[in-house]
Tab-separated table of C-alpha atoms in Angstrom:
chain	number	residue	atom	x	y	z
A	269	MET	CA	3.118	-17.619	4.449
A	270	LYS	CA	0.495	-15.812	2.409
A	271	LEU	CA	1.919	-12.276	2.287
A	272	LEU	CA	0.236	-9.320	0.601
A	273	ILE	CA	1.950	-5.933	0.272
A	274	LEU	CA	-0.209	-2.850	-0.206
A	275	ASP	CA	0.494	0.739	-1.083
A	276	ARG	CA	-1.543	3.079	1.146
A	277	ASP	CA	-2.754	6.278	-0.540
A	278	GLY	CA	-4.984	5.447	-3.494
A	279	VAL	CA	-5.224	1.751	-2.581
A	280	ILE	CA	-6.495	1.722	1.012
A	281	ASN	CA	-7.547	5.341	1.412
A	282	GLN	CA	-8.377	8.270	-0.815
A	283	ASP	CA	-5.381	10.012	-2.327
A	284	SER	CA	-4.796	13.692	-2.934
A	285	ASP	CA	-2.250	15.585	-4.986
A	286	ASP	CA	-2.187	17.943	-1.971
A	287	TYR	CA	-1.165	15.030	0.322
A	288	ILE	CA	-3.103	13.382	3.121
A	289	LYS	CA	-2.083	15.621	6.027
A	290	SER	CA	-4.427	14.664	8.879
A	291	VAL	CA	-6.567	11.874	10.252
A	292	ALA	CA	-9.611	13.859	9.077
A	293	GLU	CA	-8.247	13.695	5.490
A	294	TRP	CA	-7.442	9.972	5.786
A	295	LEU	CA	-10.620	8.477	4.324
A	296	PRO	CA	-10.771	4.754	3.503
A	297	LEU	CA	-11.878	3.792	0.027
A	298	PRO	CA	-15.163	1.861	-0.147
A	299	GLY	CA	-14.616	-1.790	0.759
A	300	ALA	CA	-10.877	-1.441	1.461
A	301	VAL	CA	-10.988	-1.882	5.239
A	302	GLU	CA	-13.330	-4.844	4.924
A	303	ALA	CA	-11.077	-6.381	2.240
A	304	ILE	CA	-8.014	-6.156	4.483
A	305	ALA	CA	-9.935	-7.639	7.411
A	306	ALA	CA	-11.290	-10.520	5.312
A	307	LEU	CA	-7.816	-11.385	4.025
A	308	SER	CA	-6.343	-11.136	7.510
A	309	LYS	CA	-9.011	-13.433	8.933
A	310	ALA	CA	-8.276	-15.896	6.107
A	311	GLY	CA	-4.636	-16.142	7.207
A	312	TRP	CA	-3.007	-13.528	5.003
A	313	THR	CA	-0.193	-11.410	6.390
A	314	ILE	CA	-0.907	-7.815	5.408
A	315	ALA	CA	1.931	-5.315	5.034
A	316	VAL	CA	1.753	-1.695	3.906
A	317	ALA	CA	4.602	0.081	2.093
A	318	THR	CA	3.966	3.787	1.635
A	319	ASN	CA	5.961	6.816	0.507
A	320	GLN	CA	5.224	9.643	2.943
A	321	SER	CA	7.304	12.561	1.693
A	322	GLY	CA	4.824	14.905	3.396
A	323	LEU	CA	6.946	14.309	6.498
A	324	ALA	CA	10.089	15.650	4.801
A	325	ARG	CA	8.107	18.508	3.281
A	326	GLY	CA	6.742	19.518	6.704
A	327	TYR	CA	3.085	18.970	5.750
A	328	PHE	CA	2.505	16.783	8.815
A	329	ASP	CA	4.541	15.311	11.651
A	330	LEU	CA	5.309	11.754	12.725
A	331	ALA	CA	2.604	11.802	15.415
A	332	THR	CA	0.009	12.629	12.745
A	333	LEU	CA	1.253	9.834	10.473
A	334	GLU	CA	1.126	7.385	13.384
A	335	ALA	CA	-2.420	8.562	14.181
A	336	MET	CA	-3.466	7.837	10.576
A	337	HIS	CA	-1.997	4.358	10.844
A	338	ALA	CA	-3.645	3.812	14.227
A	339	GLU	CA	-6.965	4.715	12.588
A	340	LEU	CA	-6.320	2.147	9.850
A	341	GLN	CA	-5.528	-0.502	12.484
A	342	ARG	CA	-8.618	0.460	14.513
A	343	LEU	CA	-10.968	0.232	11.536
A	344	VAL	CA	-9.531	-3.080	10.314
A	345	GLY	CA	-9.690	-4.379	13.900
A	346	GLU	CA	-13.381	-3.485	14.118
A	347	HIS	CA	-13.890	-5.967	11.274
A	348	GLY	CA	-11.849	-8.678	12.992
A	349	GLY	CA	-8.600	-8.281	11.065
A	350	ARG	CA	-5.261	-6.579	11.403
A	351	VAL	CA	-2.451	-4.994	9.447
A	352	ASP	CA	0.713	-6.872	10.374
A	353	ALA	CA	3.258	-4.225	9.338
A	354	ILE	CA	3.345	-0.651	8.112
A	355	HIS	CA	6.570	0.560	6.533
A	356	TYR	CA	6.905	4.130	5.338
A	357	CYS	CA	9.532	6.237	3.647
A	358	PRO	CA	9.717	9.638	5.371
A	359	HIS	CA	12.094	11.102	2.786
A	360	GLY	CA	11.595	13.609	0.014
A	361	PRO	CA	12.280	12.789	-3.633
A	362	ASP	CA	15.747	14.380	-3.528
A	363	ASP	CA	16.928	12.768	-0.276
A	364	ASP	CA	18.826	9.913	-1.979
A	365	CYS	CA	17.363	7.146	0.199
A	366	ALA	CA	16.947	3.472	-0.670
A	367	CYS	CA	13.420	3.145	0.702
A	368	ARG	CA	11.430	5.553	-1.482
A	369	LYS	CA	9.481	3.714	-4.163
A	370	PRO	CA	10.264	2.976	-6.982
A	371	LEU	CA	13.353	1.734	-5.114
A	372	PRO	CA	12.729	-1.555	-3.303
A	373	GLY	CA	14.070	-0.746	0.187
A	374	MET	CA	10.717	-0.872	1.986
A	375	ILE	CA	9.696	-4.040	0.175
A	376	GLU	CA	13.000	-5.694	1.092
A	377	ALA	CA	12.497	-4.636	4.733
A	378	ILE	CA	9.073	-6.304	4.735
A	379	GLY	CA	10.643	-9.463	3.346
A	380	ARG	CA	13.250	-9.434	6.129
A	381	GLN	CA	10.646	-8.728	8.817
A	382	PHE	CA	8.653	-11.809	7.854
A	383	ASP	CA	11.603	-13.886	6.624
A	384	ALA	CA	9.700	-14.193	3.358
A	385	ASP	CA	10.748	-14.956	-0.185
A	386	LEU	CA	9.226	-12.028	-2.086
A	387	ARG	CA	9.155	-13.764	-5.475
A	388	GLY	CA	5.548	-13.956	-6.577
A	389	VAL	CA	4.185	-12.002	-3.576
A	390	TRP	CA	1.415	-9.707	-4.748
A	391	LEU	CA	2.226	-6.021	-4.431
A	392	VAL	CA	-0.869	-3.882	-4.931
A	393	GLY	CA	-0.432	-0.272	-5.958
A	394	ASP	CA	-2.030	2.510	-7.943
A	395	SER	CA	1.117	3.871	-9.594
A	396	LEU	CA	3.976	2.691	-11.750
A	397	ARG	CA	6.490	3.392	-8.963
A	398	ASP	CA	4.652	0.943	-6.687
A	399	LEU	CA	4.819	-1.764	-9.331
A	400	GLU	CA	8.483	-1.033	-10.115
A	401	ALA	CA	9.459	-1.362	-6.445
A	402	GLY	CA	7.832	-4.772	-6.274
A	403	LEU	CA	9.234	-5.945	-9.583
A	404	ALA	CA	12.768	-5.138	-8.395
A	405	VAL	CA	12.460	-7.965	-5.841
A	406	GLY	CA	10.318	-10.361	-7.884
A	407	CYS	CA	6.844	-9.440	-6.650
A	408	GLN	CA	3.748	-9.903	-8.783
A	409	PRO	CA	2.644	-6.400	-9.825
A	410	VAL	CA	-1.043	-5.649	-9.243
A	411	LEU	CA	-2.589	-2.321	-10.242
A	412	VAL	CA	-5.885	-1.067	-8.846
A	413	LYS	CA	-7.876	1.557	-10.758
A	414	THR	CA	-8.487	3.631	-7.625
A	415	GLY	CA	-6.313	6.589	-6.651
A	416	LYS	CA	-3.903	7.265	-9.509
A	417	GLY	CA	-4.645	3.869	-11.048
A	418	GLU	CA	-6.638	5.133	-14.029
A	419	ARG	CA	-3.795	7.567	-14.867
A	420	SER	CA	-1.314	4.711	-14.532
A	421	LEU	CA	-3.323	2.613	-16.988
A	422	ALA	CA	-2.644	5.240	-19.653
A	423	LYS	CA	1.077	4.381	-19.467
A	424	PRO	CA	2.744	1.128	-20.480
A	425	LEU	CA	2.512	-1.298	-17.556
A	426	PRO	CA	5.163	-3.884	-16.715
A	427	ALA	CA	4.592	-7.238	-18.387
A	428	GLY	CA	2.400	-9.513	-16.329
A	429	THR	CA	0.700	-6.748	-14.358
A	430	LEU	CA	-2.721	-7.774	-13.086
A	431	VAL	CA	-5.396	-5.066	-13.025
A	432	PHE	CA	-8.392	-4.896	-10.677
A	433	ASP	CA	-11.039	-2.250	-10.041
A	434	ASP	CA	-10.118	-1.839	-6.377
A	435	LEU	CA	-8.725	-3.562	-3.291
A	436	ALA	CA	-12.038	-5.280	-2.624
A	437	ALA	CA	-11.804	-6.951	-6.050
A	438	VAL	CA	-8.223	-8.045	-5.287
A	439	ALA	CA	-9.384	-9.561	-2.000
A	440	ARG	CA	-12.298	-11.397	-3.636
A	441	HIS	CA	-9.908	-12.892	-6.187
A	442	LEU	CA	-7.352	-13.957	-3.579
A	443	LEU	CA	-9.986	-15.437	-1.263
A	444	GLN	CA	-11.572	-17.437	-4.085
A	445	ASN	CA	-8.259	-18.677	-5.469
A	446	SER	CA	-6.090	-19.421	-2.436
């Protein structure tokens, strides 16, 4: 199985320090939807792992989050692809859960869902906590410069981290080399 795990905010769609609180605020980054669709059509299994503490903070409700994810699925579907799984952590930073990145709970759940060995699976994120969650289970860390990616580049990255301009560049690389 060719499995790719993606963070959401800052990788697939625009991010905001004020949180993405509505479908109207959920705006795909240029080329991201097309990149997901192209990978999906090429046989990749696409999974999303996203911290969504806005739920715990009361900034939006579950129906709104599901509507954002339905919009992602709709847009990717319009390009002939699909997102195979979306896992989210609804907890706040002080809720002591195992799923909130940088902890690996969501990534492990994706591995169980697809009965996949996560060693070497590319995990694409825009923050250190994304990369740390993947590293905890042996994923290949991949940083994109979108979202908080440029800020993350200013910090020491885990050894072996691959860096790309955006998700479209990741997709081009994977499609040319797989």
